[in-house]
GROMACS .gro file of C-alpha atoms in nm:
model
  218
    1UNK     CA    1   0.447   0.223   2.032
    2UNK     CA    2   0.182  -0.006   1.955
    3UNK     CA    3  -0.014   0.051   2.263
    4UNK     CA    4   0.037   0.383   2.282
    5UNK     CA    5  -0.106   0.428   1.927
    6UNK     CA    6  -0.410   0.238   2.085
    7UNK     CA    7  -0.464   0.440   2.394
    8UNK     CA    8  -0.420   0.753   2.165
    9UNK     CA    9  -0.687   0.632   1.911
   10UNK     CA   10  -0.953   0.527   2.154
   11UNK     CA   11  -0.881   0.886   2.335
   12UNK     CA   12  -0.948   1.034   2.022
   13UNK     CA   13  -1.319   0.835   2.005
   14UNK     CA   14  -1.357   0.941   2.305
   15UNK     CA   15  -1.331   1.270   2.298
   16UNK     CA   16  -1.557   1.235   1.917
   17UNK     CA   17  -1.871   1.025   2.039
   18UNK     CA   18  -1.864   1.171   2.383
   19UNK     CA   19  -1.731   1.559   2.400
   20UNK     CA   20  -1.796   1.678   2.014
   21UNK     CA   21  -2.078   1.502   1.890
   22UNK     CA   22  -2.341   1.485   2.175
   23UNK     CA   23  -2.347   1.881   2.254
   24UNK     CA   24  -2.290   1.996   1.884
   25UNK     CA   25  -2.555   2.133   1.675
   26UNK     CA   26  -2.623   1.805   1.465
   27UNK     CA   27  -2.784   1.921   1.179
   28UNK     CA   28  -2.438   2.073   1.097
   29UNK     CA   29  -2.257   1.872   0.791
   30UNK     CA   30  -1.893   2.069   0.914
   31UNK     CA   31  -1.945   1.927   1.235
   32UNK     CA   32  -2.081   1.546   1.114
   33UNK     CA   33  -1.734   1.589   0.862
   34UNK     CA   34  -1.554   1.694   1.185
   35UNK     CA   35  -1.626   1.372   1.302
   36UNK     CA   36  -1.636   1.170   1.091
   37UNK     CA   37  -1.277   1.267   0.992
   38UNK     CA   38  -1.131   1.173   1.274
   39UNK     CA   39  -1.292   0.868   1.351
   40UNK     CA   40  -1.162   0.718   1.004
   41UNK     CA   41  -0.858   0.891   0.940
   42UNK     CA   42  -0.739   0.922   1.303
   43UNK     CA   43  -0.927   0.713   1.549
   44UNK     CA   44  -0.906   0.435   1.266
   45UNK     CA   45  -0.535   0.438   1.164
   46UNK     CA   46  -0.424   0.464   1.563
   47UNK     CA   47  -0.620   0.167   1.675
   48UNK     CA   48  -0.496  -0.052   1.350
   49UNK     CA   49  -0.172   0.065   1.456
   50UNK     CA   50  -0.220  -0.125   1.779
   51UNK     CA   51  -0.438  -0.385   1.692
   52UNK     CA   52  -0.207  -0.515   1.400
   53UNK     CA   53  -0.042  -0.844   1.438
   54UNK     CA   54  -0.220  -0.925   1.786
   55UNK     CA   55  -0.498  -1.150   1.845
   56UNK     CA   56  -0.744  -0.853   1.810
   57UNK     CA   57  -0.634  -0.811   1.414
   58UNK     CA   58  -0.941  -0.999   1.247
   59UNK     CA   59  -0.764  -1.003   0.907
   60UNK     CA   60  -0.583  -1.260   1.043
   61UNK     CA   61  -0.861  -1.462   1.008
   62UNK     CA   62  -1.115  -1.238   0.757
   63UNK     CA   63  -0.866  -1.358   0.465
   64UNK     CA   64  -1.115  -1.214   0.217
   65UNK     CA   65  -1.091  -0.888   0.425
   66UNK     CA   66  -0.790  -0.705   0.149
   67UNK     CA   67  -0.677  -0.385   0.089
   68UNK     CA   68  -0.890  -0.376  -0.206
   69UNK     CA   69  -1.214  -0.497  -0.082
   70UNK     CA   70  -1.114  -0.295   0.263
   71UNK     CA   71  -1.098   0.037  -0.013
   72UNK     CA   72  -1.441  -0.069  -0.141
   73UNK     CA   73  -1.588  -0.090   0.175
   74UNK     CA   74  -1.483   0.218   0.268
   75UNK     CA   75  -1.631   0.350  -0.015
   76UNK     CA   76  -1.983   0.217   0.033
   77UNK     CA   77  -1.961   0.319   0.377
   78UNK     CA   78  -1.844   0.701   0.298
   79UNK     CA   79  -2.081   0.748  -0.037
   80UNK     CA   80  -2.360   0.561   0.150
   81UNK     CA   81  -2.395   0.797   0.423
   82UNK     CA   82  -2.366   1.130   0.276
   83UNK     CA   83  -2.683   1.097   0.023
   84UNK     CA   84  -2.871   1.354   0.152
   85UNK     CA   85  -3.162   1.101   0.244
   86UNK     CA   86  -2.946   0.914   0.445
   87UNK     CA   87  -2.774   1.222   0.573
   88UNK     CA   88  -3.151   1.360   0.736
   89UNK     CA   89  -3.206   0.992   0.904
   90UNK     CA   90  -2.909   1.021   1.124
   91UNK     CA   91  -2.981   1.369   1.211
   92UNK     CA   92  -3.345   1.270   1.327
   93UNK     CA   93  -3.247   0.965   1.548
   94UNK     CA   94  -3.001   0.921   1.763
   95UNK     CA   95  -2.956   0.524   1.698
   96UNK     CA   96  -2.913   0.532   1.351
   97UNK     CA   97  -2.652   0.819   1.401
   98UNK     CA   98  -2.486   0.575   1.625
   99UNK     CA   99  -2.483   0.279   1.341
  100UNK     CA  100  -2.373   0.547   1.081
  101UNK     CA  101  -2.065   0.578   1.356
  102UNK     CA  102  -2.012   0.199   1.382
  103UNK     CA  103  -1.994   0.161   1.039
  104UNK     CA  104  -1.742   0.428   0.987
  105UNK     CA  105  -1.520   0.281   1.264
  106UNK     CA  106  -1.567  -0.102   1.075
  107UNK     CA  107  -1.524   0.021   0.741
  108UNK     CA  108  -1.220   0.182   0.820
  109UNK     CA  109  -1.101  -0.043   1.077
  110UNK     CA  110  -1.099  -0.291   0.802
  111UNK     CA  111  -0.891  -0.096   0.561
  112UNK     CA  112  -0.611   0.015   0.800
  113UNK     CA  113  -0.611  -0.347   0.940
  114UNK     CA  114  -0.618  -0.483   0.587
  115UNK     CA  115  -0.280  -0.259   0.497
  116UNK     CA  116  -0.119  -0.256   0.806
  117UNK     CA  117  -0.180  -0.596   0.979
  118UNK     CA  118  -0.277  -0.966   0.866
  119UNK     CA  119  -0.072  -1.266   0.904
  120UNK     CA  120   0.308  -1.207   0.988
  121UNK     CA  121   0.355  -1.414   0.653
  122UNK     CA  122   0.189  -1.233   0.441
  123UNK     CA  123   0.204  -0.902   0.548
  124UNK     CA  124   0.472  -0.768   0.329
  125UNK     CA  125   0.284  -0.820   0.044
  126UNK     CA  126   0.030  -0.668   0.142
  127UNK     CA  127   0.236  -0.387   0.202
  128UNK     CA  128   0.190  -0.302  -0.191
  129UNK     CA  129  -0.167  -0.380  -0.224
  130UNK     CA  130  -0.259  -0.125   0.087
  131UNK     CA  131  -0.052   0.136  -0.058
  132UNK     CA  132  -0.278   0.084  -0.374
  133UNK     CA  133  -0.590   0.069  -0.114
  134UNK     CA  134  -0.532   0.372   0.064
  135UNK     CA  135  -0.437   0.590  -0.274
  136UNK     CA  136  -0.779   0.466  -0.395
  137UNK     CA  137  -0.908   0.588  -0.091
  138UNK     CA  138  -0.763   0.923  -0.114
  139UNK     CA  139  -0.873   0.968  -0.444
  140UNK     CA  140  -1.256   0.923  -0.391
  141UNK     CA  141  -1.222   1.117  -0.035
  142UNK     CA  142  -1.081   1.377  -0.247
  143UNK     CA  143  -1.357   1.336  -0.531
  144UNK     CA  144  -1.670   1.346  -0.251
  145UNK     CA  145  -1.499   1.688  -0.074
  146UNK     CA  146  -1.494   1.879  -0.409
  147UNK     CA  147  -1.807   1.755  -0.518
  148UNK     CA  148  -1.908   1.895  -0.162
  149UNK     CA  149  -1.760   2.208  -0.168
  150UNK     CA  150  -1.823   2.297  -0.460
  151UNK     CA  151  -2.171   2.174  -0.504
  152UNK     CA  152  -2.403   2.538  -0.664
  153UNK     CA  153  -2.699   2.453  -0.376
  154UNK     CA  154  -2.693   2.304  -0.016
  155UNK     CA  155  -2.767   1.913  -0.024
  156UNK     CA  156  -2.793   1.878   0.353
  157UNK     CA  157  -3.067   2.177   0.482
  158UNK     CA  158  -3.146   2.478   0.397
  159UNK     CA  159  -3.118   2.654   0.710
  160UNK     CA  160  -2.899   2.805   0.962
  161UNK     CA  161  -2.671   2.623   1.143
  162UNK     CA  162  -2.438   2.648   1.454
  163UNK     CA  163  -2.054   2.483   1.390
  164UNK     CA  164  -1.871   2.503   1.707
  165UNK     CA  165  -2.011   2.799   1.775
  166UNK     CA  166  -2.040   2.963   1.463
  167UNK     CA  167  -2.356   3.038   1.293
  168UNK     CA  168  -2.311   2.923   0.856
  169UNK     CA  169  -2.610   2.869   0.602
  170UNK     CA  170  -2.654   2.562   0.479
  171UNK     CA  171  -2.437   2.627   0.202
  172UNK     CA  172  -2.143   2.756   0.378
  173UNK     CA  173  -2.151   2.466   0.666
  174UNK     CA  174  -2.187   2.222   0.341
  175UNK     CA  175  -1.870   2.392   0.206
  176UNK     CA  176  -1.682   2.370   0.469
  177UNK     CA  177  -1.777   2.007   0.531
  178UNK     CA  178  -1.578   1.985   0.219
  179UNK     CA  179  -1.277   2.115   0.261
  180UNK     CA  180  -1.270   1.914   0.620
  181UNK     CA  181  -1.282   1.628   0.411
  182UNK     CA  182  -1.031   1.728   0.141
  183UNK     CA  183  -0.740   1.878   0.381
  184UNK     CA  184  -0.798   1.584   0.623
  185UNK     CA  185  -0.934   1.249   0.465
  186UNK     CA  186  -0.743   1.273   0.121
  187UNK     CA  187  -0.429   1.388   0.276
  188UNK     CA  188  -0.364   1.121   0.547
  189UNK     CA  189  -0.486   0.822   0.284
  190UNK     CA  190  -0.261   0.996   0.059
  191UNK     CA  191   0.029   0.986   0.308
  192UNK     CA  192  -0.014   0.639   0.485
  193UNK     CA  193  -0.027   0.494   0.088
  194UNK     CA  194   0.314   0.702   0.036
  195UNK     CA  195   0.489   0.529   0.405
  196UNK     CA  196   0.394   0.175   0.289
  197UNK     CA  197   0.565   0.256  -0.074
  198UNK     CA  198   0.874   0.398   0.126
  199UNK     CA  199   0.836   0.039   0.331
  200UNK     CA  200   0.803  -0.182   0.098
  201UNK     CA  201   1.110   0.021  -0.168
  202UNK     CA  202   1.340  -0.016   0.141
  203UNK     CA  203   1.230  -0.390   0.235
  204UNK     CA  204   1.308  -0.449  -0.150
  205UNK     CA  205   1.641  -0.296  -0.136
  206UNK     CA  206   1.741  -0.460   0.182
  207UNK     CA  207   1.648  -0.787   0.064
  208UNK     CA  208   1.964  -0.837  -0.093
  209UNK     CA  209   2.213  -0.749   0.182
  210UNK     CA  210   2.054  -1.012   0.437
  211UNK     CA  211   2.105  -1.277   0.171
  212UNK     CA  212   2.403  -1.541   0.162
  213UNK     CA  213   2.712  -1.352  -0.014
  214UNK     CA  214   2.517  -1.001  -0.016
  215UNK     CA  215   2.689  -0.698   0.060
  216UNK     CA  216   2.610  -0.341   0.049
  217UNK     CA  217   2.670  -0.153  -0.279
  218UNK     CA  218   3.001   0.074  -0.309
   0.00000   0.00000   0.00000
């Protein structure tokens, strides 16, 4: 499972950085949301999947790397590079559109390795600090999209734009941005914060049955 979640998650980049993103119109915010969606909550989550627990998980090492200071950094990272300023430099180069990608891939390497991996010995407790993490997460995903969507005036442009195809003002390919981020981001933080609950409640009620004298309840 492990390497397929790998293969699947650097398919997925793939198919981001070189099908999507190099022959889309790249002035359109849908399109940077697009991908930027799915490299941090797919691509991301995948490739922690697989990394986790090998010699390739640097949490193992990063101890300072959490799933609280992971959250953070995803937060910088996200709020960072949608100010509009910052937003206009990555549409007018090409190489600092490629860092803004790195960093997304980092920042949210670094949470999903944070809540999923780490040393074998500690990695149940952070089990309850990444569930924590990635409900943070979800939350200021979830604040950014509305604030997005629902933002009275384009931030991003003032023209037309072309989203996969379809020509939107400024204001429409903003709002849609928006809701890409809302359905998507907020929604899988939301659910991998839920799993790790479930794993952790189940660890906790297991715990007694594999002890001396334990035995399962009537």
């Amino acid at each position: 499972m492990k390497k397929a979640s790998l293969v699947a998650g650097l398919l997925l980049l793939m198919v981001l950085w070189g099908g999507l993103l190099p022959f889309a119109d790249r002035t359109s915010f849908s399109v940077h949301m697009i991908v930027h969606m799915g490299v941090v909550a797919g691509a991301a989550p995948l490739i922690g999947i697989g990394l986790s627990g090998t010699r390739f998980d640097f949490t193992q090492s990063q101890r300072w790397i959490t799933p609280l200071t992971g959250s953070v950094l995803e937060l910088f990272a996200v709020w960072t590079w949608h100010v509009p300023a910052m937003r206009a430099l990555s549409e007018s180069s090409a190489l600092i559109a490629a860092a803004e990608q790195a960093v997304f891939l980092a920042a949210g390497l670094a949470l999903w390795l944070s809540c999923l991996g780490g040393a074998a010995s500690g990695r149940e407790e952070r089990r309850l600090a990444g569930t924590f993490g990635l409900i943070f997460t979800s939350m200021h995903m979830t604040l950014l999209g509305a604030l997005l969507a629902l933002s009275p005036r384009p931030l991003y442009g003032d023209g037309i734009v072309s989203c996969l195809g379809i020509t939107l003002s400024a204001h429409t390919d903003q709002q849609a941005g928006g809701v890409v981020m809302l359905l998507v981001g907020a929604v899988v933080y939301l659910a991998g914060g839920v799993a790790l609950l479930a794993q952790t409640l189940n660890s906790a009620l297991a715990a007694p049955m594999n002890q001396p004298g334990g035995r399962p309840r009537p």
